Structures are given as structure tokens and as C-alpha cells.
mmCIF file of C-alpha atoms in Angstrom:
data_model
loop_
_atom_site.group_PDB
_atom_site.id
_atom_site.type_symbol
_atom_site.label_atom_id
_atom_site.label_comp_id
_atom_site.label_asym_id
_atom_site.label_seq_id
_atom_site.Cartn_x
_atom_site.Cartn_y
_atom_site.Cartn_z
ATOM 1 C CA UNK L 1 -24.947 -46.648 -9.141
ATOM 2 C CA UNK L 2 -25.240 -44.608 -5.838
ATOM 3 C CA UNK L 3 -21.588 -44.403 -5.413
ATOM 4 C CA UNK L 4 -21.034 -43.183 -8.809
ATOM 5 C CA UNK L 5 -23.727 -40.891 -8.162
ATOM 6 C CA UNK L 6 -21.965 -39.913 -4.533
ATOM 7 C CA UNK L 7 -18.465 -39.576 -6.206
ATOM 8 C CA UNK L 8 -20.438 -36.752 -8.619
ATOM 9 C CA UNK L 9 -22.092 -35.198 -5.932
ATOM 10 C CA UNK L 10 -19.042 -34.467 -4.893
ATOM 11 C CA UNK L 11 -16.548 -33.296 -7.506
ATOM 12 C CA UNK L 12 -18.915 -30.837 -8.169
ATOM 13 C CA UNK L 13 -19.555 -30.334 -5.052
ATOM 14 C CA UNK L 14 -15.309 -29.619 -4.828
ATOM 15 C CA UNK L 15 -15.671 -27.714 -7.840
ATOM 16 C CA UNK L 16 -17.788 -25.256 -7.204
ATOM 17 C CA UNK L 17 -15.978 -24.568 -4.505
ATOM 18 C CA UNK L 18 -13.197 -23.864 -6.438
ATOM 19 C CA UNK L 19 -14.482 -21.444 -8.722
ATOM 20 C CA UNK L 20 -16.365 -19.544 -5.959
ATOM 21 C CA UNK L 21 -12.941 -19.058 -4.145
ATOM 22 C CA UNK L 22 -11.521 -17.995 -7.101
ATOM 23 C CA UNK L 23 -13.875 -16.085 -7.940
ATOM 24 C CA UNK L 24 -13.330 -14.187 -4.304
ATOM 25 C CA UNK L 25 -10.240 -13.950 -4.823
ATOM 26 C CA UNK L 26 -10.421 -12.274 -8.347
ATOM 27 C CA UNK L 27 -12.513 -10.289 -6.857
ATOM 28 C CA UNK L 28 -10.678 -8.818 -4.463
ATOM 29 C CA UNK L 29 -7.491 -8.317 -6.939
ATOM 30 C CA UNK L 30 -10.098 -6.100 -9.352
ATOM 31 C CA UNK L 31 -11.220 -3.994 -5.965
ATOM 32 C CA UNK L 32 -7.462 -3.644 -4.728
ATOM 33 C CA UNK L 33 -6.178 -2.178 -8.930
ATOM 34 C CA UNK L 34 -9.675 -0.436 -9.318
ATOM 35 C CA UNK L 35 -8.704 1.107 -5.784
ATOM 36 C CA UNK L 36 -5.255 1.746 -7.057
ATOM 37 C CA UNK L 37 -6.316 3.826 -10.219
ATOM 38 C CA UNK L 38 -8.695 5.828 -7.419
ATOM 39 C CA UNK L 39 -5.595 6.664 -5.492
ATOM 40 C CA UNK L 40 -3.966 7.798 -8.932
ATOM 41 C CA UNK L 41 -7.187 9.704 -10.074
ATOM 42 C CA UNK L 42 -6.873 12.125 -6.857
ATOM 43 C CA UNK L 43 -2.163 12.447 -7.357
ATOM 44 C CA UNK L 44 -3.471 12.961 -10.820
ATOM 45 C CA UNK L 45 -6.354 15.434 -9.417
ATOM 46 C CA UNK L 46 -3.974 17.786 -6.585
ATOM 47 C CA UNK L 47 -1.342 18.020 -9.648
ATOM 48 C CA UNK L 48 -3.876 19.347 -11.577
ATOM 49 C CA UNK L 49 -4.485 21.822 -9.345
ATOM 50 C CA UNK L 50 -1.302 23.593 -8.823
ATOM 51 C CA UNK L 51 -0.930 23.807 -12.705
ATOM 52 C CA UNK L 52 -4.724 25.453 -12.332
ATOM 53 C CA UNK L 53 -2.754 28.458 -9.897
ATOM 54 C CA UNK L 54 0.350 28.773 -11.590
ATOM 55 C CA UNK L 55 -1.266 30.450 -14.605
ATOM 56 C CA UNK L 56 -2.797 33.157 -12.204
ATOM 57 C CA UNK L 57 0.462 33.100 -9.709
ATOM 58 C CA UNK L 58 2.775 34.243 -13.340
ATOM 59 C CA UNK L 59 -0.185 36.789 -14.671
ATOM 60 C CA UNK L 60 -0.016 38.661 -10.442
ATOM 61 C CA UNK L 61 3.684 39.009 -10.542
ATOM 62 C CA UNK L 62 4.182 39.204 -13.843
ATOM 63 C CA UNK L 63 1.657 42.249 -13.736
ATOM 64 C CA UNK L 64 3.546 44.237 -10.144
ATOM 65 C CA UNK L 65 6.957 43.739 -10.834
ATOM 66 C CA UNK L 66 9.238 44.428 -13.529
ATOM 67 C CA UNK L 67 10.016 40.696 -13.148
ATOM 68 C CA UNK L 68 12.259 39.102 -14.651
ATOM 69 C CA UNK L 69 11.060 37.321 -17.658
ATOM 70 C CA UNK L 70 13.104 34.007 -17.897
ATOM 71 C CA UNK L 71 11.870 33.079 -14.846
ATOM 72 C CA UNK L 72 8.475 33.745 -15.509
ATOM 73 C CA UNK L 73 8.989 31.754 -18.737
ATOM 74 C CA UNK L 74 10.777 28.309 -17.085
ATOM 75 C CA UNK L 75 7.686 28.485 -15.176
ATOM 76 C CA UNK L 76 5.255 28.385 -17.683
ATOM 77 C CA UNK L 77 7.602 26.038 -19.741
ATOM 78 C CA UNK L 78 7.708 23.190 -16.438
ATOM 79 C CA UNK L 79 4.136 23.659 -16.413
ATOM 80 C CA UNK L 80 3.451 23.061 -19.370
ATOM 81 C CA UNK L 81 5.753 19.334 -19.832
ATOM 82 C CA UNK L 82 3.886 18.752 -16.261
ATOM 83 C CA UNK L 83 0.244 18.841 -17.642
ATOM 84 C CA UNK L 84 1.613 17.677 -21.507
ATOM 85 C CA UNK L 85 2.692 14.027 -19.793
ATOM 86 C CA UNK L 86 -0.489 11.373 -18.292
ATOM 87 C CA UNK L 87 -0.525 8.192 -17.267
ATOM 88 C CA UNK L 88 -2.876 5.741 -17.271
ATOM 89 C CA UNK L 89 -4.026 4.511 -14.529
ATOM 90 C CA UNK L 90 -3.418 0.658 -16.100
ATOM 91 C CA UNK L 91 -0.012 0.727 -16.665
ATOM 92 C CA UNK L 92 1.400 2.517 -14.053
ATOM 93 C CA UNK L 93 5.128 0.924 -14.366
ATOM 94 C CA UNK L 94 8.417 2.709 -13.206
ATOM 95 C CA UNK L 95 8.664 4.271 -16.352
ATOM 96 C CA UNK L 96 5.565 6.165 -16.485
ATOM 97 C CA UNK L 97 5.886 6.887 -13.406
ATOM 98 C CA UNK L 98 9.560 7.676 -13.375
ATOM 99 C CA UNK L 99 8.467 10.194 -16.342
ATOM 100 C CA UNK L 100 5.418 12.141 -14.517
ATOM 101 C CA UNK L 101 7.580 12.137 -11.348
ATOM 102 C CA UNK L 102 10.454 13.663 -13.311
ATOM 103 C CA UNK L 103 8.275 16.941 -15.270
ATOM 104 C CA UNK L 104 6.107 17.119 -11.591
ATOM 105 C CA UNK L 105 9.338 17.938 -10.299
ATOM 106 C CA UNK L 106 10.804 19.891 -12.928
ATOM 107 C CA UNK L 107 7.691 22.546 -12.297
ATOM 108 C CA UNK L 108 8.653 21.730 -8.518
ATOM 109 C CA UNK L 109 11.617 23.350 -9.118
ATOM 110 C CA UNK L 110 10.234 26.212 -11.575
ATOM 111 C CA UNK L 111 8.446 27.348 -8.798
ATOM 112 C CA UNK L 112 10.783 27.242 -6.132
ATOM 113 C CA UNK L 113 12.842 29.865 -8.694
ATOM 114 C CA UNK L 114 9.640 31.431 -8.673
ATOM 115 C CA UNK L 115 9.089 32.245 -5.507
ATOM 116 C CA UNK L 116 13.150 32.501 -5.013
ATOM 117 C CA UNK L 117 13.121 35.505 -7.333
ATOM 118 C CA UNK L 118 10.290 36.833 -5.530
ATOM 119 C CA UNK L 119 11.849 38.023 -2.407
ATOM 120 C CA UNK L 120 13.374 41.188 -3.987
ATOM 121 C CA UNK L 121 9.781 42.389 -4.396
ATOM 122 C CA UNK L 122 9.038 43.255 -0.861
ATOM 123 C CA UNK L 123 5.506 45.047 -2.988
ATOM 124 C CA UNK L 124 4.875 41.616 -4.507
ATOM 125 C CA UNK L 125 4.768 40.152 -1.653
ATOM 126 C CA UNK L 126 2.882 42.442 0.624
ATOM 127 C CA UNK L 127 0.357 41.803 -2.433
ATOM 128 C CA UNK L 128 -2.812 40.034 -0.941
ATOM 129 C CA UNK L 129 -3.297 38.177 -4.565
ATOM 130 C CA UNK L 130 -0.077 37.057 -4.210
ATOM 131 C CA UNK L 131 -0.231 36.305 -0.527
ATOM 132 C CA UNK L 132 -3.400 34.183 -1.173
ATOM 133 C CA UNK L 133 -2.227 32.223 -4.460
ATOM 134 C CA UNK L 134 0.325 31.877 -2.272
ATOM 135 C CA UNK L 135 -1.489 30.025 0.440
ATOM 136 C CA UNK L 136 -3.498 28.034 -2.229
ATOM 137 C CA UNK L 137 0.303 26.471 -3.705
ATOM 138 C CA UNK L 138 1.111 25.695 0.094
ATOM 139 C CA UNK L 139 -2.065 23.369 0.286
ATOM 140 C CA UNK L 140 -1.520 22.195 -3.016
ATOM 141 C CA UNK L 141 1.718 21.062 -2.266
ATOM 142 C CA UNK L 142 0.818 19.618 1.214
ATOM 143 C CA UNK L 143 -2.204 17.724 -0.547
ATOM 144 C CA UNK L 144 0.208 15.903 -2.966
ATOM 145 C CA UNK L 145 2.271 14.757 -0.630
ATOM 146 C CA UNK L 146 -0.756 13.108 1.209
ATOM 147 C CA UNK L 147 -2.075 11.377 -1.731
ATOM 148 C CA UNK L 148 0.682 10.474 -2.292
ATOM 149 C CA UNK L 149 0.882 8.624 0.217
ATOM 150 C CA UNK L 150 -2.770 7.248 0.164
ATOM 151 C CA UNK L 151 -1.637 6.152 -3.872
ATOM 152 C CA UNK L 152 1.536 4.469 -2.858
ATOM 153 C CA UNK L 153 -0.422 2.621 0.280
ATOM 154 C CA UNK L 154 -2.555 1.841 -2.038
ATOM 155 C CA UNK L 155 -0.190 -0.108 -4.176
ATOM 156 C CA UNK L 156 1.035 -1.592 -1.514
ATOM 157 C CA UNK L 157 -2.000 -3.619 -1.059
ATOM 158 C CA UNK L 158 -2.634 -4.390 -4.424
ATOM 159 C CA UNK L 159 0.835 -5.823 -4.939
ATOM 160 C CA UNK L 160 0.969 -7.193 -1.550
ATOM 161 C CA UNK L 161 -2.508 -8.939 -2.730
ATOM 162 C CA UNK L 162 -1.150 -10.241 -5.542
ATOM 163 C CA UNK L 163 2.290 -11.477 -4.526
ATOM 164 C CA UNK L 164 0.781 -13.781 -1.673
ATOM 165 C CA UNK L 165 -0.016 -17.403 -2.264
ATOM 166 C CA UNK L 166 -2.408 -18.421 -4.085
ATOM 167 C CA UNK L 167 -3.355 -15.113 -5.176
ATOM 168 C CA UNK L 168 -0.467 -15.089 -7.448
ATOM 169 C CA UNK L 169 -1.309 -17.784 -9.458
ATOM 170 C CA UNK L 170 -4.541 -16.274 -10.029
ATOM 171 C CA UNK L 171 -2.660 -12.784 -10.827
ATOM 172 C CA UNK L 172 -0.555 -14.360 -13.021
ATOM 173 C CA UNK L 173 -3.618 -16.112 -15.182
ATOM 174 C CA UNK L 174 -5.749 -12.972 -15.396
ATOM 175 C CA UNK L 175 -2.734 -10.440 -16.523
ATOM 176 C CA UNK L 176 -2.891 -8.860 -13.232
ATOM 177 C CA UNK L 177 0.505 -6.911 -13.134
ATOM 178 C CA UNK L 178 3.036 -5.072 -10.223
ATOM 179 C CA UNK L 179 1.857 -1.465 -10.224
ATOM 180 C CA UNK L 180 5.003 1.424 -9.770
ATOM 181 C CA UNK L 181 5.452 3.048 -6.669
ATOM 182 C CA UNK L 182 6.429 7.320 -6.321
ATOM 183 C CA UNK L 183 9.743 6.981 -5.353
ATOM 184 C CA UNK L 184 11.394 10.313 -3.554
ATOM 185 C CA UNK L 185 13.904 12.338 -5.280
ATOM 186 C CA UNK L 186 17.711 11.864 -5.869
ATOM 187 C CA UNK L 187 19.614 13.692 -2.244
ATOM 188 C CA UNK L 188 15.913 13.780 -0.704
ATOM 189 C CA UNK L 189 17.468 11.810 2.590
ATOM 190 C CA UNK L 190 19.874 14.099 2.428
ATOM 191 C CA UNK L 191 19.141 17.408 5.130
ATOM 192 C CA UNK L 192 19.267 20.978 3.713
ATOM 193 C CA UNK L 193 21.676 22.919 4.437
ATOM 194 C CA UNK L 194 21.021 26.429 5.571
ATOM 195 C CA UNK L 195 23.352 28.782 6.161
ATOM 196 C CA UNK L 196 22.556 32.550 7.804
#
């Protein structure tokens, strides 16, 4: 009787240790996944800031110069596409992130074309409102790069956690899936050619 009681206590103790250890692993994965979600929210936040600046920039440009309407239309359409795509942070897979990134790159490209065309209007370039908006836009682009880096770091921490043994066992049991990373644009590894 005494031996079976000791055996039962040992088995219960081992089970308790396993449950506590497993819950610790589970909670750690939840914490990392929430970190990815929070980092994604910051990425969306700075992209939204950029989208919010664009109507002011477009209105300033419109009101100041007899501007090329196609360029403004391209910027407005690209902004509409970029703000129309949302990604659920619980489903950050390669395809969703790639679609989001392509829409944002389209907006970046349209803004770049707008800035090139603005060069033809020295009065507009000297306008204080335009200069302020341009500075805010540049600052926002820097914030985007920072938040994308932070997101990739959070995704890396999470992905590493769920792939390590024995966490990978719990990740599989509880449905934790790998998160996608932001990737650089195709051709970004090549330095741009500058001609004078």
C-alpha cells in the first residue's frame, strides 16, 4: 500500500511538472505571437500615417500648379489600393504579406513620380506647406523602414520559438504557424545608377 502511494505521488509529481512546463512553453509562444501582432499594428500605423498625408500633399500640389492630372490620379488610385488591402495579423502568411507589400510599393512608386514632376515647379518647391508635407512624408518613410525592421525581428523571434524543440511539438499541437517576413523589392540588391 505504501509503495503504491509513493508511486502515485511520483507519477502525479511528474505529471504536474510536465503540465507546468508545457503551459510555460505555450504561454511563451502566445507572448511571442502577440509581439508579432503588436509589431504588425505599428507597421499598419505608419503606413496609415503616410496614407493620411497624401491627400494634403495632393491638394497642395493641385492648388499650386497647373499640374499633370495623370500623375495626381495615379497617386490617388495607388493610395486607394494601398489602404484597401488589410491583413489579419493572425494570418500573416507569405501571400497576404506580398499582396500588402505590392500595394504599398505601388503607392511609393506613384509618390516618387509625383516628386519628380514637382521638380518642374520651383514655386511649388518653395511653398512652405509643400515643404512641411514633404518633410513629414520623408520622416514617415523612415518610420516605415524602422517598423518593418521591428516587425521582422518580432516574427523572427516567434518563428524561432515555434521551430525549436520541444516547443515545435506544442506549436503543432496548438496550431501556432510560421509568420511571414517583409522582403525587399526585386532588384533592391543592386545599387541605383546615378547619371549627371
